[in-house]
Amino acid sequence: MHPKILDVIENDVCTACGACAAVCPVGAITIDKKAQIRDPNNLELYEKGAAPSVCEDCYACGNVCPVIHGYVEDELYNVKQFFGARSSIPGQDGGVTSAILKSLLDKGEIDCVVGITRNENWETELVLMTEPSQVDQTAGTKYTYDSVISALREPFKDYDRIAVVGVPCQAHGARLIFENINDKIAVIIGLFCMESFHHETMLNDIIPKVLGLDIEQVVKMDFAKGKFWAYTKDGEGHSVKIPTVAEYARNPCHNCCDYTAVHADISIGSVGAPDGWNSVLIRTDIGEKYFKKASKDLEMMENPEPGMDLIKKLLNMKHEKNEPHYLEACEKFSFEAGGIK
């Protein structure tokens, strides 16, 4: 009997979060850039996860898979606090994520965190950060996907207090690792996410063809006010309506039913707060503890506008669009799990 994870891969709903690769005791699962391009009719595109010739039937992979675990209908049920915040650190909006990480590293509250850097061509690379000064190189949202959790395999051997920062599927995978496999994850910071894109799609299609721009001239990308924006070195903003680029999203994103990273300790986004600020959702006691330790240098705002109403509107849009696709995939699974809870 194949592990459940094989059903997830073959039905093209694998998020490539990397949780399975991080915990497989025999290294049977590999996730790389090639493996993130999904074609269920051509399994040669995969470095086959949980290969029967290697797998030892421990089923660790299935215990940490967000798709197998399923989604919650009310992803705001565990929000303890909601407020706005910003820092003086340059970032995507308020720079709050970078500020938290720098503070926790500086205070010795965490040992390391995996981040994503980029070059002028927006080609990304996963890096392990152990010093506060290293955080600056990862500031800003890239909107392309890297398997952050898979990069924890080696840090799990060397460090005891690891921070995880990622989009909802990655926060979900990290939570399942913490609960089922490894308690070295100290805090999970989740990022609001509607969808993400393959590197090749962003660099070869969206930026040059849809927006008509040279990727080397782009200094920032953003989703705001119903549009996808790319800002260039000359200070100009270039935009198209979100539906124009949504069709280019990674296919597994169309099955995701989590917008605010419900399984994180702290969730951070730009939606719901004024320009230049971040919305912050404190979800757990751990999140509250670590945020307090890192909040000294942050400016806070109670009841930011447009507030939780806009966050609810967008998460409902994502659920309404994606739940039918996910539930249809669940019907094809050979196991009874998943679903909307």
Short mmCIF file of C-alpha atoms in Angstrom, two decimals:
data_model
loop_
_atom_site.label_atom_id
_atom_site.label_comp_id
_atom_site.label_asym_id
_atom_site.label_seq_id
_atom_site.Cartn_x
_atom_site.Cartn_y
_atom_site.Cartn_z
CA MET A 1 0.00 0.00 0.00
CA HIS A 2 1.46 3.35 -1.02
CA PRO A 3 1.52 6.19 1.51
CA LYS A 4 -1.31 8.72 1.29
CA ILE A 5 1.16 11.30 0.02
CA LEU A 6 1.27 9.51 -3.33
CA ASP A 7 -2.44 10.20 -3.85
CA VAL A 8 -1.79 13.88 -3.19
CA ILE A 9 0.98 13.98 -5.79
CA GLU A 10 -0.84 11.99 -8.45
CA ASN A 11 -4.00 14.11 -8.12
CA ASP A 12 -1.95 17.29 -8.55
CA VAL A 13 -2.91 18.89 -5.24
CA CYS A 14 0.54 18.79 -3.64
CA THR A 15 1.36 22.31 -2.44
CA ALA A 16 5.13 21.65 -2.46
CA CYS A 17 5.23 23.01 1.10
CA GLY A 18 8.15 20.65 1.78
CA ALA A 19 6.99 19.27 5.12
CA CYS A 20 7.22 15.66 3.91
CA ALA A 21 10.76 16.19 2.62
CA ALA A 22 11.80 17.74 5.93
CA VAL A 23 10.73 14.76 8.04
CA CYS A 24 11.20 11.66 5.86
CA PRO A 25 13.70 9.58 7.88
CA VAL A 26 15.22 7.90 4.82
CA GLY A 27 15.24 10.91 2.49
CA ALA A 28 12.84 9.30 0.06
CA ILE A 29 11.22 12.62 -0.82
CA THR A 30 12.94 15.38 -2.75
CA ILE A 31 11.41 18.70 -3.74
CA ASP A 32 13.25 20.92 -6.17
CA LYS A 33 12.27 23.55 -8.73
CA LYS A 34 11.57 20.89 -11.34
CA ALA A 35 9.33 18.97 -8.98
CA GLN A 36 7.19 22.04 -8.36
CA ILE A 37 5.88 22.01 -11.95
CA ARG A 38 2.91 19.70 -11.74
CA ASP A 39 1.67 17.46 -14.53
CA PRO A 40 -0.19 14.44 -13.15
CA ASN A 41 -0.03 12.80 -16.56
CA ASN A 42 3.77 12.86 -16.61
CA LEU A 43 5.26 11.61 -13.36
CA GLU A 44 8.76 11.91 -14.83
CA LEU A 45 8.52 15.57 -13.77
CA TYR A 46 8.74 14.40 -10.16
CA GLU A 47 11.60 13.09 -8.14
CA LYS A 48 9.06 10.60 -6.93
CA GLY A 49 8.01 11.17 -3.34
CA ALA A 50 7.89 8.15 -1.04
CA ALA A 51 9.26 5.82 -3.74
CA PRO A 52 8.16 2.25 -2.87
CA SER A 53 11.71 0.98 -3.27
CA VAL A 54 12.96 3.35 -0.57
CA CYS A 55 9.93 4.06 1.65
CA GLU A 56 9.91 2.27 5.01
CA ASP A 57 6.16 2.70 5.58
CA CYS A 58 6.51 5.00 8.59
CA TYR A 59 3.91 7.37 7.08
CA ALA A 60 5.57 10.44 8.57
CA CYS A 61 4.89 12.19 5.26
CA GLY A 62 1.14 11.73 5.55
CA ASN A 63 1.13 13.01 9.11
CA VAL A 64 2.54 16.39 8.06
CA CYS A 65 0.72 16.95 4.76
CA PRO A 66 -1.67 19.94 4.77
CA VAL A 67 -3.78 18.48 1.98
CA ILE A 68 -4.30 15.22 3.85
CA HIS A 69 -5.01 17.03 7.11
CA GLY A 70 -7.61 19.25 5.46
CA TYR A 71 -8.82 22.81 5.99
CA VAL A 72 -10.97 24.65 8.51
CA GLU A 73 -14.13 26.44 7.43
CA ASP A 74 -13.68 29.35 9.84
CA GLU A 75 -10.01 30.29 9.61
CA LEU A 76 -10.46 33.24 11.98
CA TYR A 77 -11.73 31.11 14.87
CA ASN A 78 -8.42 31.27 16.76
CA VAL A 79 -7.62 34.99 16.38
CA LYS A 80 -6.83 36.39 19.85
CA GLN A 81 -5.81 39.92 18.78
CA PHE A 82 -5.96 42.01 15.62
CA PHE A 83 -4.07 45.28 15.13
CA GLY A 84 -1.86 47.20 12.76
CA ALA A 85 1.91 47.56 13.09
CA ARG A 86 4.90 48.92 11.24
CA SER A 87 8.63 49.23 11.72
CA SER A 88 11.38 51.45 10.37
CA ILE A 89 12.87 48.48 8.50
CA PRO A 90 12.33 48.61 4.71
CA GLY A 91 9.99 45.82 3.73
CA GLN A 92 7.00 44.90 1.60
CA ASP A 93 4.66 47.12 3.62
CA GLY A 94 5.26 47.69 7.31
CA GLY A 95 8.35 45.51 7.55
CA VAL A 96 6.89 43.78 10.61
CA THR A 97 8.02 40.25 9.71
CA SER A 98 11.63 41.37 9.30
CA ALA A 99 11.49 43.37 12.51
CA ILE A 100 10.23 40.38 14.51
CA LEU A 101 12.89 38.06 13.13
CA LYS A 102 15.73 40.52 13.72
CA SER A 103 14.61 41.15 17.28
CA LEU A 104 14.19 37.47 18.17
CA LEU A 105 17.60 36.60 16.71
CA ASP A 106 19.20 39.54 18.49
CA LYS A 107 17.67 38.54 21.84
CA GLY A 108 18.65 34.89 21.40
CA GLU A 109 15.02 33.78 21.48
CA ILE A 110 15.48 31.78 18.28
CA ASP A 111 18.53 30.11 16.76
CA CYS A 112 17.71 30.42 13.08
CA VAL A 113 15.10 30.98 10.39
CA VAL A 114 14.97 30.07 6.70
CA GLY A 115 14.42 33.02 4.36
CA ILE A 116 14.31 33.77 0.65
CA THR A 117 16.69 36.13 -1.12
CA ARG A 118 16.57 37.31 -4.73
CA ASN A 119 18.89 38.85 -7.29
CA GLU A 120 18.12 41.60 -9.82
CA ASN A 121 16.52 39.01 -12.11
CA TRP A 122 14.19 37.99 -9.25
CA GLU A 123 15.79 34.55 -9.15
CA THR A 124 15.34 33.30 -5.60
CA GLU A 125 17.43 31.27 -3.19
CA LEU A 126 16.71 29.75 0.21
CA VAL A 127 19.11 30.88 2.93
CA LEU A 128 19.54 29.97 6.59
CA MET A 129 19.77 33.05 8.81
CA THR A 130 21.35 32.92 12.25
CA GLU A 131 22.30 36.61 12.65
CA PRO A 132 19.99 39.67 12.73
CA SER A 133 21.94 41.41 9.95
CA GLN A 134 21.12 38.56 7.56
CA VAL A 135 17.39 39.28 7.72
CA ASP A 136 17.67 42.45 5.62
CA GLN A 137 18.57 40.48 2.51
CA THR A 138 15.24 38.61 2.60
CA ALA A 139 12.92 41.62 2.99
CA GLY A 140 10.02 42.00 0.56
CA THR A 141 7.54 39.58 -0.97
CA LYS A 142 8.61 37.67 -4.09
CA TYR A 143 5.24 36.09 -5.08
CA THR A 144 7.08 33.10 -6.51
CA TYR A 145 7.24 29.85 -4.59
CA ASP A 146 10.11 28.22 -2.77
CA SER A 147 9.76 25.12 -0.61
CA VAL A 148 10.77 26.75 2.68
CA ILE A 149 9.88 23.82 4.94
CA SER A 150 11.98 21.33 2.98
CA ALA A 151 15.03 23.43 3.86
CA LEU A 152 14.55 22.60 7.56
CA ARG A 153 15.88 19.06 7.22
CA GLU A 154 19.45 20.06 8.10
CA PRO A 155 18.59 22.80 10.66
CA PHE A 156 16.56 20.21 12.59
CA LYS A 157 19.86 18.42 13.23
CA ASP A 158 21.81 21.48 14.36
CA TYR A 159 19.38 23.87 16.08
CA ASP A 160 16.80 23.67 18.84
CA ARG A 161 14.70 26.86 18.40
CA ILE A 162 13.72 27.41 14.80
CA ALA A 163 11.38 30.11 13.48
CA VAL A 164 9.33 29.33 10.40
CA VAL A 165 8.01 32.03 8.08
CA GLY A 166 5.80 31.00 5.20
CA VAL A 167 2.56 31.21 3.27
CA PRO A 168 -0.48 29.29 4.58
CA CYS A 169 0.42 25.83 3.24
CA GLN A 170 3.92 26.16 4.72
CA ALA A 171 2.60 27.37 8.08
CA HIS A 172 0.18 24.43 8.04
CA GLY A 173 2.96 21.95 7.29
CA ALA A 174 5.14 23.46 10.01
CA ARG A 175 2.30 23.12 12.55
CA LEU A 176 1.83 19.45 11.67
CA ILE A 177 5.58 18.83 12.00
CA PHE A 178 5.56 20.47 15.44
CA GLU A 179 2.55 18.48 16.61
CA ASN A 180 3.53 15.09 15.18
CA ILE A 181 7.27 14.85 14.53
CA ASN A 182 9.61 17.54 15.84
CA ASP A 183 9.16 20.16 18.58
CA LYS A 184 12.16 22.28 17.56
CA ILE A 185 9.89 24.79 15.80
CA ALA A 186 9.68 27.69 18.27
CA VAL A 187 7.31 30.02 16.44
CA ILE A 188 5.41 30.02 13.13
CA ILE A 189 4.80 33.30 11.31
CA GLY A 190 2.25 32.96 8.51
CA LEU A 191 1.83 35.32 5.57
CA PHE A 192 -1.51 36.13 3.94
CA CYS A 193 -1.63 34.53 0.48
CA MET A 194 -4.22 34.29 -2.25
CA GLU A 195 -1.95 32.42 -4.69
CA SER A 196 1.67 32.18 -5.84
CA PHE A 197 3.48 31.59 -9.11
CA HIS A 198 6.24 29.45 -10.54
CA HIS A 199 9.50 31.34 -10.98
CA GLU A 200 9.53 30.64 -14.70
CA THR A 201 5.96 31.89 -15.12
CA MET A 202 6.64 35.17 -13.35
CA LEU A 203 9.93 35.80 -15.16
CA ASN A 204 8.93 34.60 -18.63
CA ASP A 205 5.22 35.40 -18.88
CA ILE A 206 3.71 37.77 -16.30
CA ILE A 207 6.39 40.46 -16.16
CA PRO A 208 7.54 40.61 -19.82
CA LYS A 209 4.33 39.62 -21.64
CA VAL A 210 1.42 40.68 -19.43
CA LEU A 211 3.03 43.86 -18.05
CA GLY A 212 5.53 44.48 -20.85
CA LEU A 213 8.42 45.13 -18.46
CA ASP A 214 12.06 44.16 -18.15
CA ILE A 215 12.42 42.07 -14.98
CA GLU A 216 15.74 43.76 -14.18
CA GLN A 217 13.91 47.10 -13.89
CA VAL A 218 11.36 45.78 -11.38
CA VAL A 219 12.10 46.62 -7.73
CA LYS A 220 8.85 45.59 -6.05
CA MET A 221 5.72 43.55 -6.74
CA ASP A 222 2.44 43.84 -4.88
CA PHE A 223 -1.24 42.91 -4.88
CA ALA A 224 -3.34 45.92 -3.90
CA LYS A 225 -6.67 47.55 -4.71
CA GLY A 226 -7.77 44.73 -6.98
CA LYS A 227 -4.62 44.83 -9.12
CA PHE A 228 -1.21 43.22 -9.45
CA TRP A 229 1.49 45.90 -9.38
CA ALA A 230 5.10 45.96 -10.49
CA TYR A 231 7.15 49.01 -9.51
CA THR A 232 10.21 49.91 -11.55
CA LYS A 233 13.47 51.70 -10.80
CA ASP A 234 12.13 54.94 -12.29
CA GLY A 235 9.48 55.07 -9.54
CA GLU A 236 6.57 54.18 -11.82
CA GLY A 237 3.86 51.68 -10.89
CA HIS A 238 2.52 49.33 -13.56
CA SER A 239 -0.60 47.26 -12.97
CA VAL A 240 -3.16 44.85 -14.37
CA LYS A 241 -6.35 43.55 -12.79
CA ILE A 242 -5.80 40.53 -10.57
CA PRO A 243 -7.88 38.12 -12.73
CA THR A 244 -5.42 38.78 -15.56
CA VAL A 245 -2.58 37.17 -13.61
CA ALA A 246 -4.61 34.76 -11.46
CA GLU A 247 -4.84 32.28 -14.31
CA TYR A 248 -1.04 31.95 -14.18
CA ALA A 249 -1.03 30.78 -10.53
CA ARG A 250 0.43 27.41 -9.58
CA ASN A 251 -2.23 24.75 -10.02
CA PRO A 252 -2.13 23.54 -6.38
CA CYS A 253 -3.01 27.09 -5.29
CA HIS A 254 -6.45 26.60 -6.84
CA ASN A 255 -7.12 23.89 -4.24
CA CYS A 256 -5.92 25.85 -1.20
CA CYS A 257 -8.59 26.94 1.31
CA ASP A 258 -6.47 29.04 3.68
CA TYR A 259 -5.85 32.76 3.15
CA THR A 260 -4.61 34.02 6.53
CA ALA A 261 -2.41 31.07 7.62
CA VAL A 262 -4.76 29.78 10.30
CA HIS A 263 -2.13 27.38 11.70
CA ALA A 264 0.46 30.08 12.39
CA ASP A 265 1.22 31.59 15.79
CA ILE A 266 1.29 35.06 14.22
CA SER A 267 -0.24 35.94 10.84
CA ILE A 268 0.92 39.03 8.95
CA GLY A 269 -0.33 40.70 5.77
CA SER A 270 -0.99 44.05 4.16
CA VAL A 271 -4.73 43.60 3.61
CA GLY A 272 -6.81 45.27 6.31
CA ALA A 273 -4.25 47.94 7.21
CA PRO A 274 -3.43 51.35 5.68
CA ASP A 275 -0.64 51.72 3.12
CA GLY A 276 2.73 51.26 4.75
CA TRP A 277 1.33 49.18 7.60
CA ASN A 278 0.85 45.46 8.27
CA SER A 279 -2.17 43.70 9.65
CA VAL A 280 -1.19 41.41 12.52
CA LEU A 281 -3.25 38.49 13.81
CA ILE A 282 -2.11 36.91 17.08
CA ARG A 283 -3.45 33.36 17.13
CA THR A 284 -1.72 31.48 19.96
CA ASP A 285 -0.17 32.07 23.36
CA ILE A 286 3.21 31.36 21.78
CA GLY A 287 2.53 34.02 19.16
CA GLU A 288 1.57 36.52 21.84
CA LYS A 289 4.72 35.76 23.84
CA TYR A 290 7.12 36.16 20.93
CA PHE A 291 5.40 39.24 19.54
CA LYS A 292 5.71 40.98 22.92
CA LYS A 293 9.41 40.18 22.99
CA ALA A 294 9.87 41.73 19.54
CA SER A 295 7.43 44.64 19.65
CA LYS A 296 9.60 47.27 21.39
CA ASP A 297 10.64 48.93 18.13
CA LEU A 298 7.25 48.63 16.40
CA GLU A 299 4.65 51.35 16.01
CA MET A 300 1.20 49.99 16.79
CA MET A 301 -2.29 50.89 15.56
CA GLU A 302 -5.52 49.73 17.15
CA ASN A 303 -8.49 49.02 14.89
CA PRO A 304 -6.73 49.65 11.57
CA GLU A 305 -8.82 50.41 8.50
CA PRO A 306 -10.18 48.94 6.27
CA GLY A 307 -9.85 46.32 8.96
CA MET A 308 -11.10 42.79 9.46
CA ASP A 309 -14.05 43.23 7.12
CA LEU A 310 -11.74 43.36 4.10
CA ILE A 311 -9.73 40.38 5.36
CA LYS A 312 -12.97 38.39 5.73
CA LYS A 313 -14.08 39.42 2.25
CA LEU A 314 -10.90 38.14 0.62
CA LEU A 315 -10.70 34.91 2.60
CA ASN A 316 -14.32 34.19 1.69
CA MET A 317 -13.50 34.83 -1.96
CA LYS A 318 -10.65 32.32 -1.78
CA HIS A 319 -12.79 29.70 -0.05
CA GLU A 320 -15.68 30.08 -2.48
CA LYS A 321 -13.36 29.78 -5.45
CA ASN A 322 -11.18 26.93 -4.22
CA GLU A 323 -13.29 24.69 -1.99
CA PRO A 324 -15.09 22.96 -4.90
CA HIS A 325 -11.74 22.12 -6.55
CA TYR A 326 -10.30 20.74 -3.31
CA LEU A 327 -13.37 18.68 -2.41
CA GLU A 328 -13.44 17.24 -5.92
CA ALA A 329 -9.83 16.12 -5.45
CA CYS A 330 -10.71 14.56 -2.07
CA GLU A 331 -13.24 12.30 -3.78
CA LYS A 332 -10.40 10.75 -5.80
CA PHE A 333 -8.28 9.88 -2.75
CA SER A 334 -8.03 6.22 -1.80
CA PHE A 335 -8.17 7.20 1.89
CA GLU A 336 -10.78 8.88 4.06
CA ALA A 337 -9.26 12.17 5.20
CA GLY A 338 -9.01 15.77 4.22
CA GLY A 339 -12.06 17.89 3.62
CA ILE A 340 -13.33 21.14 5.15
CA LYS A 341 -13.75 20.96 8.93
#
